[in-house]
PDB file of C-alpha atoms in Angstrom:
ATOM      1  CA  MET A  28      16.777  -0.249  31.557  1.00  0.00           C
ATOM      2  CA  GLU A  29      13.881  -2.655  30.411  1.00  0.00           C
ATOM      3  CA  ASP A  30      11.430   0.101  29.983  1.00  0.00           C
ATOM      4  CA  ASN A  31      13.795   2.302  27.458  1.00  0.00           C
ATOM      5  CA  ARG A  32      14.064  -0.991  25.610  1.00  0.00           C
ATOM      6  CA  ILE A  33      10.275  -1.441  25.502  1.00  0.00           C
ATOM      7  CA  LEU A  34       9.469   2.482  24.612  1.00  0.00           C
ATOM      8  CA  LYS A  35      11.873   2.036  21.850  1.00  0.00           C
ATOM      9  CA  LEU A  36      10.250  -0.936  20.261  1.00  0.00           C
ATOM     10  CA  VAL A  37       6.810   0.938  20.557  1.00  0.00           C
ATOM     11  CA  TYR A  38       8.243   4.131  19.024  1.00  0.00           C
ATOM     12  CA  THR A  39       9.903   2.130  16.002  1.00  0.00           C
ATOM     13  CA  PHE A  40       6.651   0.300  15.532  1.00  0.00           C
ATOM     14  CA  PHE A  41       4.461   3.685  15.631  1.00  0.00           C
ATOM     15  CA  LEU A  42       7.146   5.380  13.293  1.00  0.00           C
ATOM     16  CA  GLY A  43       7.082   2.657  10.733  1.00  0.00           C
ATOM     17  CA  LEU A  44       2.993   2.799  10.899  1.00  0.00           C
ATOM     18  CA  LEU A  45       2.763   6.344  10.437  1.00  0.00           C
ATOM     19  CA  LEU A  46       5.091   6.487   7.688  1.00  0.00           C
ATOM     20  CA  ALA A  47       2.799   4.091   5.850  1.00  0.00           C
ATOM     21  CA  ILE A  48      -0.219   5.687   6.606  1.00  0.00           C
ATOM     22  CA  PHE A  49       1.380   9.120   5.476  1.00  0.00           C
ATOM     23  CA  ILE A  50       2.380   7.724   2.373  1.00  0.00           C
ATOM     24  CA  GLY A  51      -1.034   6.086   1.561  1.00  0.00           C
ATOM     25  CA  VAL A  52      -2.862   9.164   2.593  1.00  0.00           C
ATOM     26  CA  GLY A  53      -0.665  11.450   0.725  1.00  0.00           C
ATOM     27  CA  ILE A  54      -1.097   9.489  -2.479  1.00  0.00           C
ATOM     28  CA  ASN A  55      -4.804   9.214  -1.929  1.00  0.00           C
ATOM     29  CA  THR A  56      -4.861  13.170  -1.249  1.00  0.00           C
ATOM     30  CA  PHE A  57      -3.201  13.975  -4.380  1.00  0.00           C
ATOM     31  CA  TYR A  58      -4.169  11.353  -6.517  1.00  0.00           C
ATOM     32  CA  ALA A  59      -7.605  10.916  -5.645  1.00  0.00           C
ATOM     33  CA  PRO A  60      -9.414   7.455  -7.265  1.00  0.00           C
ATOM     34  CA  PRO A  61     -11.831   7.784  -9.681  1.00  0.00           C
ATOM     35  CA  GLU A  62     -15.512   8.502  -8.825  1.00  0.00           C
ATOM     36  CA  PRO A  63     -17.891   5.232  -9.120  1.00  0.00           C
ATOM     37  CA  PRO A  64     -21.407   5.350 -11.077  1.00  0.00           C
ATOM     38  CA  LYS A  65     -24.114   6.000  -8.974  1.00  0.00           C
ATOM     39  CA  TYR A  66     -26.223   3.837  -7.579  1.00  0.00           C
ATOM     40  CA  PRO A  67     -29.735   4.409  -8.803  1.00  0.00           C
ATOM     41  CA  VAL A  68     -31.965   5.857  -5.986  1.00  0.00           C
ATOM     42  CA  GLU A  69     -35.095   3.487  -7.392  1.00  0.00           C
ATOM     43  CA  LEU A  70     -33.183   0.310  -6.119  1.00  0.00           C
ATOM     44  CA  ASN A  71     -32.886   1.849  -2.568  1.00  0.00           C
ATOM     45  CA  THR A  72     -36.554   1.174  -1.967  1.00  0.00           C
ATOM     46  CA  THR A  73     -36.918  -2.581  -3.155  1.00  0.00           C
ATOM     47  CA  TYR A  74     -35.745  -4.324   0.038  1.00  0.00           C
ATOM     48  CA  GLY A  75     -37.870  -6.990   0.778  1.00  0.00           C
ATOM     49  CA  LYS A  76     -40.156  -6.556  -2.070  1.00  0.00           C
ATOM     50  CA  GLU A  77     -40.141  -7.819  -5.584  1.00  0.00           C
ATOM     51  CA  MET A  78     -38.714  -5.808  -8.202  1.00  0.00           C
ATOM     52  CA  SER A  79     -40.285  -4.863 -11.205  1.00  0.00           C
ATOM     53  CA  GLU A  80     -38.807  -5.074 -14.473  1.00  0.00           C
ATOM     54  CA  LYS A  81     -37.526  -1.610 -14.848  1.00  0.00           C
ATOM     55  CA  GLN A  82     -35.699  -1.869 -11.450  1.00  0.00           C
ATOM     56  CA  ILE A  83     -34.348  -5.144 -12.780  1.00  0.00           C
ATOM     57  CA  ALA A  84     -33.082  -3.492 -15.779  1.00  0.00           C
ATOM     58  CA  MET A  85     -31.511  -0.460 -13.903  1.00  0.00           C
ATOM     59  CA  GLU A  86     -29.758  -3.248 -11.528  1.00  0.00           C
ATOM     60  CA  LYS A  87     -28.210  -4.977 -14.377  1.00  0.00           C
ATOM     61  CA  ASP A  88     -27.209  -1.705 -16.214  1.00  0.00           C
ATOM     62  CA  TYR A  89     -25.634  -0.601 -12.891  1.00  0.00           C
ATOM     63  CA  GLY A  90     -23.819  -3.695 -12.520  1.00  0.00           C
ATOM     64  CA  GLN A  91     -22.475  -3.376 -16.101  1.00  0.00           C
ATOM     65  CA  LYS A  92     -21.434   0.263 -15.612  1.00  0.00           C
ATOM     66  CA  MET A  93     -19.424  -0.715 -12.189  1.00  0.00           C
ATOM     67  CA  GLU A  94     -17.682  -3.734 -14.271  1.00  0.00           C
ATOM     68  CA  THR A  95     -16.796  -1.208 -16.925  1.00  0.00           C
ATOM     69  CA  PHE A  96     -15.437   1.372 -13.952  1.00  0.00           C
ATOM     70  CA  ASP A  97     -13.538  -1.476 -12.540  1.00  0.00           C
ATOM     71  CA  ASN A  98     -11.912  -2.570 -15.667  1.00  0.00           C
ATOM     72  CA  THR A  99     -11.434   0.707 -17.231  1.00  0.00           C
ATOM     73  CA  LYS A 100     -10.600   2.944 -14.277  1.00  0.00           C
ATOM     74  CA  MET A 101      -9.859   1.165 -10.782  1.00  0.00           C
ATOM     75  CA  GLU A 102      -7.366  -1.584 -12.347  1.00  0.00           C
ATOM     76  CA  PRO A 103      -5.050   1.358 -13.661  1.00  0.00           C
ATOM     77  CA  TYR A 104      -5.688   3.416 -10.689  1.00  0.00           C
ATOM     78  CA  ASN A 105      -4.558   0.493  -8.183  1.00  0.00           C
ATOM     79  CA  ARG A 106      -1.699  -0.245 -10.966  1.00  0.00           C
ATOM     80  CA  ASN A 107      -0.502   3.526 -10.633  1.00  0.00           C
ATOM     81  CA  VAL A 108      -0.887   3.837  -6.991  1.00  0.00           C
ATOM     82  CA  SER A 109       0.957   0.498  -6.495  1.00  0.00           C
ATOM     83  CA  ILE A 110       3.981   2.146  -8.758  1.00  0.00           C
ATOM     84  CA  MET A 111       4.156   5.001  -6.309  1.00  0.00           C
ATOM     85  CA  THR A 112       3.980   3.397  -2.992  1.00  0.00           C
ATOM     86  CA  LEU A 113       6.746   0.793  -4.655  1.00  0.00           C
ATOM     87  CA  SER A 114       8.797   3.906  -5.270  1.00  0.00           C
ATOM     88  CA  ALA A 115       8.057   5.275  -1.767  1.00  0.00           C
ATOM     89  CA  ALA A 116       8.853   1.969  -0.145  1.00  0.00           C
ATOM     90  CA  VAL A 117      12.130   1.735  -1.949  1.00  0.00           C
ATOM     91  CA  LEU A 118      13.045   5.352  -1.024  1.00  0.00           C
ATOM     92  CA  LEU A 119      12.095   4.921   2.586  1.00  0.00           C
ATOM     93  CA  LEU A 120      14.339   1.720   3.015  1.00  0.00           C
ATOM     94  CA  ALA A 121      17.403   3.765   1.076  1.00  0.00           C
ATOM     95  CA  VAL A 122      16.706   6.495   3.928  1.00  0.00           C
ATOM     96  CA  SER A 123      16.870   3.693   6.498  1.00  0.00           C
ATOM     97  CA  LEU A 124      20.309   2.353   5.302  1.00  0.00           C
ATOM     98  CA  MET A 125      21.510   6.040   5.251  1.00  0.00           C
ATOM     99  CA  LEU A 126      20.215   6.855   9.126  1.00  0.00           C
ATOM    100  CA  GLU A 127      21.929   3.397   9.907  1.00  0.00           C
ATOM    101  CA  LYS A 128      25.437   4.840   8.830  1.00  0.00           C
ATOM    102  CA  LYS A 129      24.816   7.715  10.954  1.00  0.00           C
ATOM    103  CA  LYS A 130      24.052   5.708  14.099  1.00  0.00           C
ATOM    104  CA  VAL A 131      20.433   6.789  14.479  1.00  0.00           C
ATOM    105  CA  GLU A 132      19.512   3.432  15.121  1.00  0.00           C
ATOM    106  CA  VAL A 133      15.962   3.841  16.772  1.00  0.00           C
ATOM    107  CA  ILE A 134      14.629   6.233  13.889  1.00  0.00           C
ATOM    108  CA  SER A 135      16.453   3.983  10.886  1.00  0.00           C
ATOM    109  CA  ASP A 136      14.792   1.021  11.977  1.00  0.00           C
ATOM    110  CA  GLY A 137      11.251   2.971  12.174  1.00  0.00           C
ATOM    111  CA  VAL A 138      11.744   4.319   8.564  1.00  0.00           C
ATOM    112  CA  MET A 139      12.804   0.653   7.622  1.00  0.00           C
ATOM    113  CA  LEU A 140       9.768  -0.701   9.104  1.00  0.00           C
ATOM    114  CA  GLY A 141       7.615   2.119   7.282  1.00  0.00           C
ATOM    115  CA  GLY A 142       9.623   1.419   4.447  1.00  0.00           C
ATOM    116  CA  LEU A 143       7.868  -2.649   4.701  1.00  0.00           C
ATOM    117  CA  PHE A 144       4.570  -1.565   5.745  1.00  0.00           C
ATOM    118  CA  THR A 145       4.610   0.398   2.594  1.00  0.00           C
ATOM    119  CA  LEU A 146       5.894  -2.098   0.382  1.00  0.00           C
ATOM    120  CA  LEU A 147       3.381  -4.503   1.681  1.00  0.00           C
ATOM    121  CA  TYR A 148       0.470  -1.716   0.915  1.00  0.00           C
ATOM    122  CA  SER A 149       2.101  -1.458  -2.667  1.00  0.00           C
ATOM    123  CA  LEU A 150       1.855  -5.500  -3.302  1.00  0.00           C
ATOM    124  CA  GLY A 151      -1.880  -5.415  -1.879  1.00  0.00           C
ATOM    125  CA  ARG A 152      -2.445  -2.377  -4.716  1.00  0.00           C
ATOM    126  CA  GLY A 153      -0.647  -4.429  -7.406  1.00  0.00           C
ATOM    127  CA  PHE A 154      -2.952  -7.534  -6.791  1.00  0.00           C
ATOM    128  CA  ALA A 155      -5.787  -5.192  -6.955  1.00  0.00           C
ATOM    129  CA  SER A 156      -4.791  -4.134 -10.254  1.00  0.00           C
ATOM    130  CA  GLN A 157      -5.677  -7.545 -11.485  1.00  0.00           C
ATOM    131  CA  ASP A 158      -2.512  -7.521 -14.002  1.00  0.00           C
ATOM    132  CA  SER A 159      -0.457 -10.682 -13.336  1.00  0.00           C
ATOM    133  CA  LYS A 160       2.656  -9.449 -14.932  1.00  0.00           C
ATOM    134  CA  TYR A 161       2.632  -6.251 -13.081  1.00  0.00           C
ATOM    135  CA  SER A 162       2.125  -8.274  -9.969  1.00  0.00           C
ATOM    136  CA  PHE A 163       5.069 -10.533 -10.652  1.00  0.00           C
ATOM    137  CA  ILE A 164       7.029  -7.500 -11.443  1.00  0.00           C
ATOM    138  CA  SER A 165       6.289  -5.623  -8.167  1.00  0.00           C
ATOM    139  CA  ILE A 166       6.716  -8.848  -6.348  1.00  0.00           C
ATOM    140  CA  THR A 167      10.040  -9.571  -7.770  1.00  0.00           C
ATOM    141  CA  VAL A 168      11.117  -5.780  -6.868  1.00  0.00           C
ATOM    142  CA  GLY A 169       9.888  -6.386  -3.179  1.00  0.00           C
ATOM    143  CA  LEU A 170      11.791  -9.681  -2.836  1.00  0.00           C
ATOM    144  CA  MET A 171      14.856  -8.013  -4.166  1.00  0.00           C
ATOM    145  CA  VAL A 172      14.810  -4.933  -1.949  1.00  0.00           C
ATOM    146  CA  VAL A 173      13.728  -7.229   1.144  1.00  0.00           C
ATOM    147  CA  LEU A 174      16.521  -9.738   0.433  1.00  0.00           C
ATOM    148  CA  TYR A 175      19.237  -6.776   0.149  1.00  0.00           C
ATOM    149  CA  LEU A 176      17.945  -4.901   3.149  1.00  0.00           C
ATOM    150  CA  GLY A 177      18.077  -8.440   5.115  1.00  0.00           C
ATOM    151  CA  TYR A 178      21.632  -8.947   3.773  1.00  0.00           C
ATOM    152  CA  HIS A 179      22.602  -5.424   4.375  1.00  0.00           C
ATOM    153  CA  ARG A 180      21.140  -5.397   7.950  1.00  0.00           C
ATOM    154  CA  PHE A 181      21.561  -8.314   9.381  1.00  0.00           C
ATOM    155  CA  VAL A 182      24.114 -10.690   7.504  1.00  0.00           C
ATOM    156  CA  LYS A 183      26.695  -8.336   6.229  1.00  0.00           C
ATOM    157  CA  THR A 184      30.056  -7.965   8.433  1.00  0.00           C
ATOM    158  CA  LYS A 185      30.575  -4.876   9.807  1.00  0.00           C
ATOM    159  CA  LYS A 186      33.969  -3.655   9.846  1.00  0.00           C
ATOM    160  CA  PRO A 187      35.251  -3.195  12.793  1.00  0.00           C
ATOM    161  CA  SER A 188      35.790   0.867  13.758  1.00  0.00           C
ATOM    162  CA  LYS A 189      39.264   2.314  14.575  1.00  0.00           C
TER     163      LYS A 189
END
């Protein structure tokens, strides 16, 4: 009996982790990140040597291109990925509540854990967007979802079945 409980716990955790990875890889597959600027090949041979003025200028130019890339391409990309994963997390948590009503506890718990892992991933991507207003909104949504889920799963009294 004890082995079965441990196996259920491992299965629940694995299902949750796999769902979060599935969402992350799926988004990366169908909404690929933007291509960063290429690092100048000429700068690869400067390790341990003095750099020429031309190489210093190339490195400075590359740094400016990377900063522009981060500000104009990566920050919006991270915000968009955060929105998608936040939506997926809310959907997974709703599915877990539906499965709970159907008395499929192990799968329901795994889906819930997957939703929570996905929510955590979404918050991380939200921080990477460098937009404090968006980060605050996504944290607020995450907090409301987690509070509702916690209340519904652990506090709300169940009606006795007849």
